Amino acid sequence: MKITYLGHASLQIEIANKIIIVDPFISGNELAKSIDVNSLKADYILITHAHQDHILDVETIAKNTGAIIVSNYEIVMHYEAKGLKGHPMNHGGSWQFEFGRVTYTNAIHTSSFPDGSYGGNPGGFIIESSEGNIYIAGDTALTMDMKLIPMQTKLDLAILPIGDNFTMGIESAVIAADFVQCDKILGYHYDTFGYIEINHQQAIDKFKEGGKELNLLEIGASLEI
Ligand code: NI
Ligand code: MN
């Protein structure tokens, strides 16, 4: 499994020759100007919630690639009404896709579309595959629900928001890593705008104190598990 950081909370995940794009917010991110949205390939687009900083480039990528949009029911209906293909899910449900098994998990956050219309409830994803198991937390607070995850899944990597203000910050994310029983973390949802700028070395040190490895990728860089 190869995970490429596309900036903010945007990821490209390659599993079993399939390409999954998560929460594409690229064309609106000055820090991600090295990434060309129109050159991205995708078989699936996973969306954690309807906020602008997670959906901005969904339509462009879906139209370019014919990718299937996987999200909560309300978000998928929103895109199906525009003629795009989707697979609706809801919290606690799993589905076996051709690249692996996806579960839509709880997140503590909000999920309106930019025009204020209803975007269902926010979530995250667990992906279990022959190439490893990962948790993509989405925008969320630290929540006790995270303790349920290791009861069913042995994670190889947890992708956690660390930018604070709109999501949990570093200290909560270290606890979240304990809750999901995973020592290898990829941080996301930081530095994109002023409210969520972090000190990288301090963040890495805090995780190290907690016995965890925090990975912070340059935009466009990848991590293999
Ligand atoms: Ni959000
Ligand atoms: Mn966000």
PDB file of N, CA and C in Angstrom, residues 104-192:
ATOM      1  N   TYR A 104     -17.203   2.731   7.508  1.00  0.00           N
ATOM      2  CA  TYR A 104     -17.402   4.163   7.789  1.00  0.00           C
ATOM      3  C   TYR A 104     -17.527   4.333   9.306  1.00  0.00           C
ATOM      4  N   THR A 105     -16.618   5.099   9.892  1.00  0.00           N
ATOM      5  CA  THR A 105     -16.532   5.191  11.351  1.00  0.00           C
ATOM      6  C   THR A 105     -17.085   6.526  11.871  1.00  0.00           C
ATOM      7  N   ASN A 106     -17.314   6.571  13.156  1.00  0.00           N
ATOM      8  CA  ASN A 106     -17.787   7.798  13.799  1.00  0.00           C
ATOM      9  C   ASN A 106     -16.697   8.869  13.824  1.00  0.00           C
ATOM     10  N   ALA A 107     -17.134  10.125  13.715  1.00  0.00           N
ATOM     11  CA  ALA A 107     -16.244  11.262  13.955  1.00  0.00           C
ATOM     12  C   ALA A 107     -17.069  12.326  14.678  1.00  0.00           C
ATOM     13  N   ILE A 108     -16.414  13.064  15.539  1.00  0.00           N
ATOM     14  CA  ILE A 108     -17.093  14.168  16.230  1.00  0.00           C
ATOM     15  C   ILE A 108     -16.722  15.456  15.501  1.00  0.00           C
ATOM     16  N   HIS A 109     -17.661  15.985  14.735  1.00  0.00           N
ATOM     17  CA  HIS A 109     -17.385  17.150  13.893  1.00  0.00           C
ATOM     18  C   HIS A 109     -18.737  17.609  13.331  1.00  0.00           C
ATOM     19  N   THR A 110     -18.757  18.391  12.250  1.00  0.00           N
ATOM     20  CA  THR A 110     -19.998  18.748  11.567  1.00  0.00           C
ATOM     21  C   THR A 110     -19.809  18.414  10.088  1.00  0.00           C
ATOM     22  N   SER A 111     -20.861  18.601   9.269  1.00  0.00           N
ATOM     23  CA  SER A 111     -20.735  18.129   7.882  1.00  0.00           C
ATOM     24  C   SER A 111     -21.665  18.831   6.898  1.00  0.00           C
ATOM     25  N   SER A 112     -21.891  20.141   7.048  1.00  0.00           N
ATOM     26  CA  SER A 112     -22.727  20.834   6.052  1.00  0.00           C
ATOM     27  C   SER A 112     -21.932  21.066   4.762  1.00  0.00           C
ATOM     28  N   PHE A 113     -22.660  21.114   3.631  1.00  0.00           N
ATOM     29  CA  PHE A 113     -22.040  21.533   2.370  1.00  0.00           C
ATOM     30  C   PHE A 113     -21.765  23.033   2.429  1.00  0.00           C
ATOM     31  N   PRO A 114     -20.900  23.540   1.560  1.00  0.00           N
ATOM     32  CA  PRO A 114     -20.562  24.970   1.579  1.00  0.00           C
ATOM     33  C   PRO A 114     -21.788  25.886   1.459  1.00  0.00           C
ATOM     34  N   ASP A 115     -22.869  25.429   0.786  1.00  0.00           N
ATOM     35  CA  ASP A 115     -24.078  26.268   0.675  1.00  0.00           C
ATOM     36  C   ASP A 115     -25.002  26.095   1.880  1.00  0.00           C
ATOM     37  N   GLY A 116     -24.588  25.347   2.864  1.00  0.00           N
ATOM     38  CA  GLY A 116     -25.377  25.158   4.080  1.00  0.00           C
ATOM     39  C   GLY A 116     -26.289  23.941   4.035  1.00  0.00           C
ATOM     40  N   SER A 117     -26.389  23.267   2.873  1.00  0.00           N
ATOM     41  CA  SER A 117     -27.262  22.091   2.788  1.00  0.00           C
ATOM     42  C   SER A 117     -26.675  20.927   3.594  1.00  0.00           C
ATOM     43  N   TYR A 118     -27.553  19.981   3.900  1.00  0.00           N
ATOM     44  CA  TYR A 118     -27.240  18.905   4.842  1.00  0.00           C
ATOM     45  C   TYR A 118     -26.252  17.901   4.253  1.00  0.00           C
ATOM     46  N   GLY A 119     -25.176  17.672   4.930  1.00  0.00           N
ATOM     47  CA  GLY A 119     -24.162  16.724   4.458  1.00  0.00           C
ATOM     48  C   GLY A 119     -24.067  15.488   5.321  1.00  0.00           C
ATOM     49  N   GLY A 120     -25.187  15.112   5.956  1.00  0.00           N
ATOM     50  CA  GLY A 120     -25.155  13.922   6.812  1.00  0.00           C
ATOM     51  C   GLY A 120     -24.262  14.149   8.016  1.00  0.00           C
ATOM     52  N   ASN A 121     -23.898  13.064   8.656  1.00  0.00           N
ATOM     53  CA  ASN A 121     -22.979  13.166   9.790  1.00  0.00           C
ATOM     54  C   ASN A 121     -21.562  12.823   9.345  1.00  0.00           C
ATOM     55  N   PRO A 122     -20.562  13.480   9.932  1.00  0.00           N
ATOM     56  CA  PRO A 122     -19.176  13.270   9.507  1.00  0.00           C
ATOM     57  C   PRO A 122     -18.655  11.914   9.946  1.00  0.00           C
ATOM     58  N   GLY A 123     -17.659  11.427   9.236  1.00  0.00           N
ATOM     59  CA  GLY A 123     -17.084  10.126   9.583  1.00  0.00           C
ATOM     60  C   GLY A 123     -15.616  10.033   9.252  1.00  0.00           C
ATOM     61  N   GLY A 124     -15.153   8.809   9.376  1.00  0.00           N
ATOM     62  CA  GLY A 124     -13.808   8.450   8.955  1.00  0.00           C
ATOM     63  C   GLY A 124     -13.913   7.090   8.286  1.00  0.00           C
ATOM     64  N   PHE A 125     -12.772   6.535   7.916  1.00  0.00           N
ATOM     65  CA  PHE A 125     -12.786   5.235   7.243  1.00  0.00           C
ATOM     66  C   PHE A 125     -11.722   4.308   7.827  1.00  0.00           C
ATOM     67  N   ILE A 126     -12.062   3.033   7.900  1.00  0.00           N
ATOM     68  CA  ILE A 126     -11.057   1.985   8.077  1.00  0.00           C
ATOM     69  C   ILE A 126     -10.982   1.254   6.747  1.00  0.00           C
ATOM     70  N   ILE A 127      -9.775   1.032   6.257  1.00  0.00           N
ATOM     71  CA  ILE A 127      -9.587   0.201   5.073  1.00  0.00           C
ATOM     72  C   ILE A 127      -8.768  -1.012   5.491  1.00  0.00           C
ATOM     73  N   GLU A 128      -9.347  -2.202   5.294  1.00  0.00           N
ATOM     74  CA  GLU A 128      -8.637  -3.453   5.565  1.00  0.00           C
ATOM     75  C   GLU A 128      -8.346  -4.118   4.228  1.00  0.00           C
ATOM     76  N   SER A 129      -7.072  -4.406   3.975  1.00  0.00           N
ATOM     77  CA  SER A 129      -6.719  -4.979   2.668  1.00  0.00           C
ATOM     78  C   SER A 129      -5.610  -5.991   2.823  1.00  0.00           C
ATOM     79  N   SER A 130      -5.327  -6.707   1.756  1.00  0.00           N
ATOM     80  CA  SER A 130      -4.231  -7.680   1.761  1.00  0.00           C
ATOM     81  C   SER A 130      -2.883  -6.967   1.900  1.00  0.00           C
ATOM     82  N   GLU A 131      -2.868  -5.641   1.695  1.00  0.00           N
ATOM     83  CA  GLU A 131      -1.624  -4.863   1.794  1.00  0.00           C
ATOM     84  C   GLU A 131      -1.562  -4.057   3.093  1.00  0.00           C
ATOM     85  N   GLY A 132      -2.459  -4.335   4.032  1.00  0.00           N
ATOM     86  CA  GLY A 132      -2.414  -3.670   5.326  1.00  0.00           C
ATOM     87  C   GLY A 132      -3.725  -3.003   5.678  1.00  0.00           C
ATOM     88  N   ASN A 133      -3.802  -2.621   6.960  1.00  0.00           N
ATOM     89  CA  ASN A 133      -5.023  -2.007   7.488  1.00  0.00           C
ATOM     90  C   ASN A 133      -4.727  -0.594   7.961  1.00  0.00           C
ATOM     91  N   ILE A 134      -5.564   0.350   7.531  1.00  0.00           N
ATOM     92  CA  ILE A 134      -5.344   1.740   7.930  1.00  0.00           C
ATOM     93  C   ILE A 134      -6.645   2.363   8.428  1.00  0.00           C
ATOM     94  N   TYR A 135      -6.482   3.383   9.254  1.00  0.00           N
ATOM     95  CA  TYR A 135      -7.606   4.175   9.770  1.00  0.00           C
ATOM     96  C   TYR A 135      -7.393   5.609   9.327  1.00  0.00           C
ATOM     97  N   ILE A 136      -8.395   6.148   8.652  1.00  0.00           N
ATOM     98  CA  ILE A 136      -8.386   7.556   8.246  1.00  0.00           C
ATOM     99  C   ILE A 136      -9.436   8.234   9.125  1.00  0.00           C
ATOM    100  N   ALA A 137      -8.994   9.015  10.100  1.00  0.00           N
ATOM    101  CA  ALA A 137      -9.930   9.492  11.135  1.00  0.00           C
ATOM    102  C   ALA A 137     -10.906  10.537  10.622  1.00  0.00           C
ATOM    103  N   GLY A 138     -10.539  11.275   9.560  1.00  0.00           N
ATOM    104  CA  GLY A 138     -11.367  12.417   9.163  1.00  0.00           C
ATOM    105  C   GLY A 138     -11.195  13.549  10.157  1.00  0.00           C
ATOM    106  N   ASP A 139     -11.982  14.604   9.994  1.00  0.00           N
ATOM    107  CA  ASP A 139     -11.943  15.704  10.968  1.00  0.00           C
ATOM    108  C   ASP A 139     -12.692  15.223  12.204  1.00  0.00           C
ATOM    109  N   THR A 140     -12.011  15.157  13.317  1.00  0.00           N
ATOM    110  CA  THR A 140     -12.686  14.671  14.529  1.00  0.00           C
ATOM    111  C   THR A 140     -11.974  15.143  15.786  1.00  0.00           C
ATOM    112  N   ALA A 141     -12.764  15.210  16.847  1.00  0.00           N
ATOM    113  CA  ALA A 141     -12.224  15.315  18.193  1.00  0.00           C
ATOM    114  C   ALA A 141     -11.716  13.944  18.619  1.00  0.00           C
ATOM    115  N   LEU A 142     -10.951  13.925  19.680  1.00  0.00           N
ATOM    116  CA  LEU A 142     -10.663  12.660  20.370  1.00  0.00           C
ATOM    117  C   LEU A 142     -11.991  12.108  20.886  1.00  0.00           C
ATOM    118  N   THR A 143     -12.269  10.852  20.634  1.00  0.00           N
ATOM    119  CA  THR A 143     -13.525  10.263  21.088  1.00  0.00           C
ATOM    120  C   THR A 143     -13.305   8.830  21.567  1.00  0.00           C
ATOM    121  N   MET A 144     -14.070   8.444  22.589  1.00  0.00           N
ATOM    122  CA  MET A 144     -13.957   7.090  23.133  1.00  0.00           C
ATOM    123  C   MET A 144     -14.296   6.031  22.081  1.00  0.00           C
ATOM    124  N   ASP A 145     -15.073   6.419  21.063  1.00  0.00           N
ATOM    125  CA  ASP A 145     -15.421   5.463  19.999  1.00  0.00           C
ATOM    126  C   ASP A 145     -14.174   4.872  19.338  1.00  0.00           C
ATOM    127  N   MET A 146     -13.070   5.635  19.370  1.00  0.00           N
ATOM    128  CA  MET A 146     -11.829   5.126  18.760  1.00  0.00           C
ATOM    129  C   MET A 146     -11.378   3.827  19.427  1.00  0.00           C
ATOM    130  N   LYS A 147     -11.756   3.639  20.702  1.00  0.00           N
ATOM    131  CA  LYS A 147     -11.349   2.415  21.421  1.00  0.00           C
ATOM    132  C   LYS A 147     -11.999   1.159  20.845  1.00  0.00           C
ATOM    133  N   LEU A 148     -13.093   1.356  20.101  1.00  0.00           N
ATOM    134  CA  LEU A 148     -13.770   0.200  19.492  1.00  0.00           C
ATOM    135  C   LEU A 148     -12.964  -0.364  18.315  1.00  0.00           C
ATOM    136  N   ILE A 149     -12.157   0.478  17.683  1.00  0.00           N
ATOM    137  CA  ILE A 149     -11.499   0.070  16.437  1.00  0.00           C
ATOM    138  C   ILE A 149     -10.559  -1.127  16.631  1.00  0.00           C
ATOM    139  N   PRO A 150      -9.665  -1.102  17.635  1.00  0.00           N
ATOM    140  CA  PRO A 150      -8.748  -2.253  17.767  1.00  0.00           C
ATOM    141  C   PRO A 150      -9.432  -3.532  18.255  1.00  0.00           C
ATOM    142  N   MET A 151     -10.689  -3.425  18.699  1.00  0.00           N
ATOM    143  CA  MET A 151     -11.421  -4.644  19.061  1.00  0.00           C
ATOM    144  C   MET A 151     -11.732  -5.471  17.819  1.00  0.00           C
ATOM    145  N   GLN A 152     -11.689  -4.802  16.626  1.00  0.00           N
ATOM    146  CA  GLN A 152     -12.024  -5.516  15.391  1.00  0.00           C
ATOM    147  C   GLN A 152     -10.909  -5.503  14.354  1.00  0.00           C
ATOM    148  N   THR A 153      -9.984  -4.550  14.489  1.00  0.00           N
ATOM    149  CA  THR A 153      -8.980  -4.372  13.429  1.00  0.00           C
ATOM    150  C   THR A 153      -7.610  -4.075  14.014  1.00  0.00           C
ATOM    151  N   LYS A 154      -6.610  -4.815  13.570  1.00  0.00           N
ATOM    152  CA  LYS A 154      -5.218  -4.528  13.926  1.00  0.00           C
ATOM    153  C   LYS A 154      -4.679  -3.563  12.875  1.00  0.00           C
ATOM    154  N   LEU A 155      -4.450  -2.323  13.292  1.00  0.00           N
ATOM    155  CA  LEU A 155      -4.046  -1.289  12.336  1.00  0.00           C
ATOM    156  C   LEU A 155      -2.538  -1.295  12.087  1.00  0.00           C
ATOM    157  N   ASP A 156      -2.152  -1.000  10.857  1.00  0.00           N
ATOM    158  CA  ASP A 156      -0.750  -0.788  10.506  1.00  0.00           C
ATOM    159  C   ASP A 156      -0.396   0.694  10.478  1.00  0.00           C
ATOM    160  N   LEU A 157      -1.418   1.538  10.291  1.00  0.00           N
ATOM    161  CA  LEU A 157      -1.199   2.981  10.214  1.00  0.00           C
ATOM    162  C   LEU A 157      -2.493   3.688  10.590  1.00  0.00           C
ATOM    163  N   ALA A 158      -2.362   4.753  11.386  1.00  0.00           N
ATOM    164  CA  ALA A 158      -3.517   5.611  11.689  1.00  0.00           C
ATOM    165  C   ALA A 158      -3.223   7.007  11.148  1.00  0.00           C
ATOM    166  N   ILE A 159      -4.144   7.533  10.365  1.00  0.00           N
ATOM    167  CA  ILE A 159      -4.005   8.869   9.781  1.00  0.00           C
ATOM    168  C   ILE A 159      -4.906   9.792  10.597  1.00  0.00           C
ATOM    169  N   LEU A 160      -4.269  10.702  11.343  1.00  0.00           N
ATOM    170  CA  LEU A 160      -4.999  11.490  12.345  1.00  0.00           C
ATOM    171  C   LEU A 160      -4.822  12.986  12.094  1.00  0.00           C
ATOM    172  N   PRO A 161      -5.906  13.764  12.301  1.00  0.00           N
ATOM    173  CA  PRO A 161      -5.762  15.218  12.230  1.00  0.00           C
ATOM    174  C   PRO A 161      -4.998  15.707  13.452  1.00  0.00           C
ATOM    175  N   ILE A 162      -4.104  16.683  13.238  1.00  0.00           N
ATOM    176  CA  ILE A 162      -3.266  17.163  14.345  1.00  0.00           C
ATOM    177  C   ILE A 162      -3.217  18.681  14.426  1.00  0.00           C
ATOM    178  N   GLY A 163      -4.002  19.363  13.595  1.00  0.00           N
ATOM    179  CA  GLY A 163      -3.874  20.824  13.473  1.00  0.00           C
ATOM    180  C   GLY A 163      -4.544  21.644  14.553  1.00  0.00           C
ATOM    181  N   ASP A 164      -5.371  20.969  15.382  1.00  0.00           N
ATOM    182  CA  ASP A 164      -6.085  21.676  16.463  1.00  0.00           C
ATOM    183  C   ASP A 164      -7.123  22.658  15.902  1.00  0.00           C
ATOM    184  N   ASN A 165      -7.794  23.368  16.753  1.00  0.00           N
ATOM    185  CA  ASN A 165      -8.830  24.369  16.447  1.00  0.00           C
ATOM    186  C   ASN A 165     -10.102  23.759  15.832  1.00  0.00           C
ATOM    187  N   PHE A 166     -10.008  23.150  14.627  1.00  0.00           N
ATOM    188  CA  PHE A 166     -11.178  22.540  13.988  1.00  0.00           C
ATOM    189  C   PHE A 166     -11.271  21.036  14.280  1.00  0.00           C
ATOM    190  N   THR A 167     -10.181  20.462  14.743  1.00  0.00           N
ATOM    191  CA  THR A 167     -10.098  19.021  15.017  1.00  0.00           C
ATOM    192  C   THR A 167      -9.267  18.858  16.287  1.00  0.00           C
ATOM    193  N   MET A 168      -9.000  17.621  16.659  1.00  0.00           N
ATOM    194  CA  MET A 168      -8.086  17.430  17.779  1.00  0.00           C
ATOM    195  C   MET A 168      -6.698  17.970  17.426  1.00  0.00           C
ATOM    196  N   GLY A 169      -5.972  18.346  18.451  1.00  0.00           N
ATOM    197  CA  GLY A 169      -4.595  18.783  18.290  1.00  0.00           C
ATOM    198  C   GLY A 169      -3.645  17.664  18.656  1.00  0.00           C
ATOM    199  N   ILE A 170      -2.384  17.997  18.793  1.00  0.00           N
ATOM    200  CA  ILE A 170      -1.333  16.985  18.933  1.00  0.00           C
ATOM    201  C   ILE A 170      -1.514  16.138  20.194  1.00  0.00           C
ATOM    202  N   GLU A 171      -1.777  16.798  21.338  1.00  0.00           N
ATOM    203  CA  GLU A 171      -1.860  16.017  22.586  1.00  0.00           C
ATOM    204  C   GLU A 171      -3.015  15.029  22.542  1.00  0.00           C
ATOM    205  N   SER A 172      -4.150  15.458  21.997  1.00  0.00           N
ATOM    206  CA  SER A 172      -5.288  14.540  21.862  1.00  0.00           C
ATOM    207  C   SER A 172      -4.976  13.440  20.851  1.00  0.00           C
ATOM    208  N   ALA A 173      -4.262  13.788  19.804  1.00  0.00           N
ATOM    209  CA  ALA A 173      -3.953  12.790  18.771  1.00  0.00           C
ATOM    210  C   ALA A 173      -3.022  11.699  19.303  1.00  0.00           C
ATOM    211  N   VAL A 174      -2.141  12.063  20.244  1.00  0.00           N
ATOM    212  CA  VAL A 174      -1.284  11.035  20.870  1.00  0.00           C
ATOM    213  C   VAL A 174      -2.164  10.041  21.641  1.00  0.00           C
ATOM    214  N   ILE A 175      -3.176  10.572  22.332  1.00  0.00           N
ATOM    215  CA  ILE A 175      -4.109   9.691  23.061  1.00  0.00           C
ATOM    216  C   ILE A 175      -4.930   8.855  22.070  1.00  0.00           C
ATOM    217  N   ALA A 176      -5.346   9.491  20.977  1.00  0.00           N
ATOM    218  CA  ALA A 176      -6.095   8.757  19.938  1.00  0.00           C
ATOM    219  C   ALA A 176      -5.278   7.574  19.412  1.00  0.00           C
ATOM    220  N   ALA A 177      -3.978   7.802  19.235  1.00  0.00           N
ATOM    221  CA  ALA A 177      -3.101   6.718  18.760  1.00  0.00           C
ATOM    222  C   ALA A 177      -3.096   5.560  19.749  1.00  0.00           C
ATOM    223  N   ASP A 178      -3.135   5.890  21.050  1.00  0.00           N
ATOM    224  CA  ASP A 178      -3.257   4.842  22.081  1.00  0.00           C
ATOM    225  C   ASP A 178      -4.597   4.131  21.960  1.00  0.00           C
ATOM    226  N   PHE A 179      -5.660   4.912  21.815  1.00  0.00           N
ATOM    227  CA  PHE A 179      -7.015   4.332  21.741  1.00  0.00           C
ATOM    228  C   PHE A 179      -7.137   3.337  20.578  1.00  0.00           C
ATOM    229  N   VAL A 180      -6.550   3.670  19.443  1.00  0.00           N
ATOM    230  CA  VAL A 180      -6.670   2.771  18.277  1.00  0.00           C
ATOM    231  C   VAL A 180      -5.542   1.732  18.245  1.00  0.00           C
ATOM    232  N   GLN A 181      -4.663   1.785  19.266  1.00  0.00           N
ATOM    233  CA  GLN A 181      -3.563   0.822  19.433  1.00  0.00           C
ATOM    234  C   GLN A 181      -2.681   0.738  18.185  1.00  0.00           C
ATOM    235  N   CYS A 182      -2.243   1.911  17.745  1.00  0.00           N
ATOM    236  CA  CYS A 182      -1.365   1.958  16.568  1.00  0.00           C
ATOM    237  C   CYS A 182      -0.209   2.910  16.864  1.00  0.00           C
ATOM    238  N   ASP A 183       1.020   2.439  16.644  1.00  0.00           N
ATOM    239  CA  ASP A 183       2.213   3.237  16.950  1.00  0.00           C
ATOM    240  C   ASP A 183       2.711   4.047  15.767  1.00  0.00           C
ATOM    241  N   LYS A 184       2.191   3.767  14.579  1.00  0.00           N
ATOM    242  CA  LYS A 184       2.639   4.478  13.381  1.00  0.00           C
ATOM    243  C   LYS A 184       1.524   5.411  12.917  1.00  0.00           C
ATOM    244  N   ILE A 185       1.838   6.696  12.908  1.00  0.00           N
ATOM    245  CA  ILE A 185       0.828   7.719  12.645  1.00  0.00           C
ATOM    246  C   ILE A 185       1.263   8.562  11.447  1.00  0.00           C
ATOM    247  N   LEU A 186       0.295   8.888  10.604  1.00  0.00           N
ATOM    248  CA  LEU A 186       0.512   9.938   9.591  1.00  0.00           C
ATOM    249  C   LEU A 186      -0.358  11.123  10.015  1.00  0.00           C
ATOM    250  N   GLY A 187       0.265  12.272  10.209  1.00  0.00           N
ATOM    251  CA  GLY A 187      -0.490  13.460  10.595  1.00  0.00           C
ATOM    252  C   GLY A 187      -1.055  14.151   9.366  1.00  0.00           C
ATOM    253  N   TYR A 188      -2.256  14.679   9.498  1.00  0.00           N
ATOM    254  CA  TYR A 188      -2.813  15.511   8.422  1.00  0.00           C
ATOM    255  C   TYR A 188      -3.721  16.592   8.994  1.00  0.00           C
ATOM    256  N   HIS A 189      -4.265  17.423   8.110  1.00  0.00           N
ATOM    257  CA  HIS A 189      -5.109  18.553   8.528  1.00  0.00           C
ATOM    258  C   HIS A 189      -4.337  19.527   9.428  1.00  0.00           C
ATOM    259  N   TYR A 190      -3.190  19.998   8.908  1.00  0.00           N
ATOM    260  CA  TYR A 190      -2.378  20.997   9.614  1.00  0.00           C
ATOM    261  C   TYR A 190      -1.714  21.905   8.592  1.00  0.00           C
ATOM    262  N   ASP A 191      -1.354  23.082   9.029  1.00  0.00           N
ATOM    263  CA  ASP A 191      -0.546  24.066   8.275  1.00  0.00           C
ATOM    264  C   ASP A 191      -1.251  24.757   7.098  1.00  0.00           C
ATOM    265  N   THR A 192      -2.421  24.273   6.692  1.00  0.00           N
ATOM    266  CA  THR A 192      -3.052  24.800   5.467  1.00  0.00           C
ATOM    267  C   THR A 192      -3.451  26.258   5.611  1.00  0.00           C
TER     268      THR A 192
END
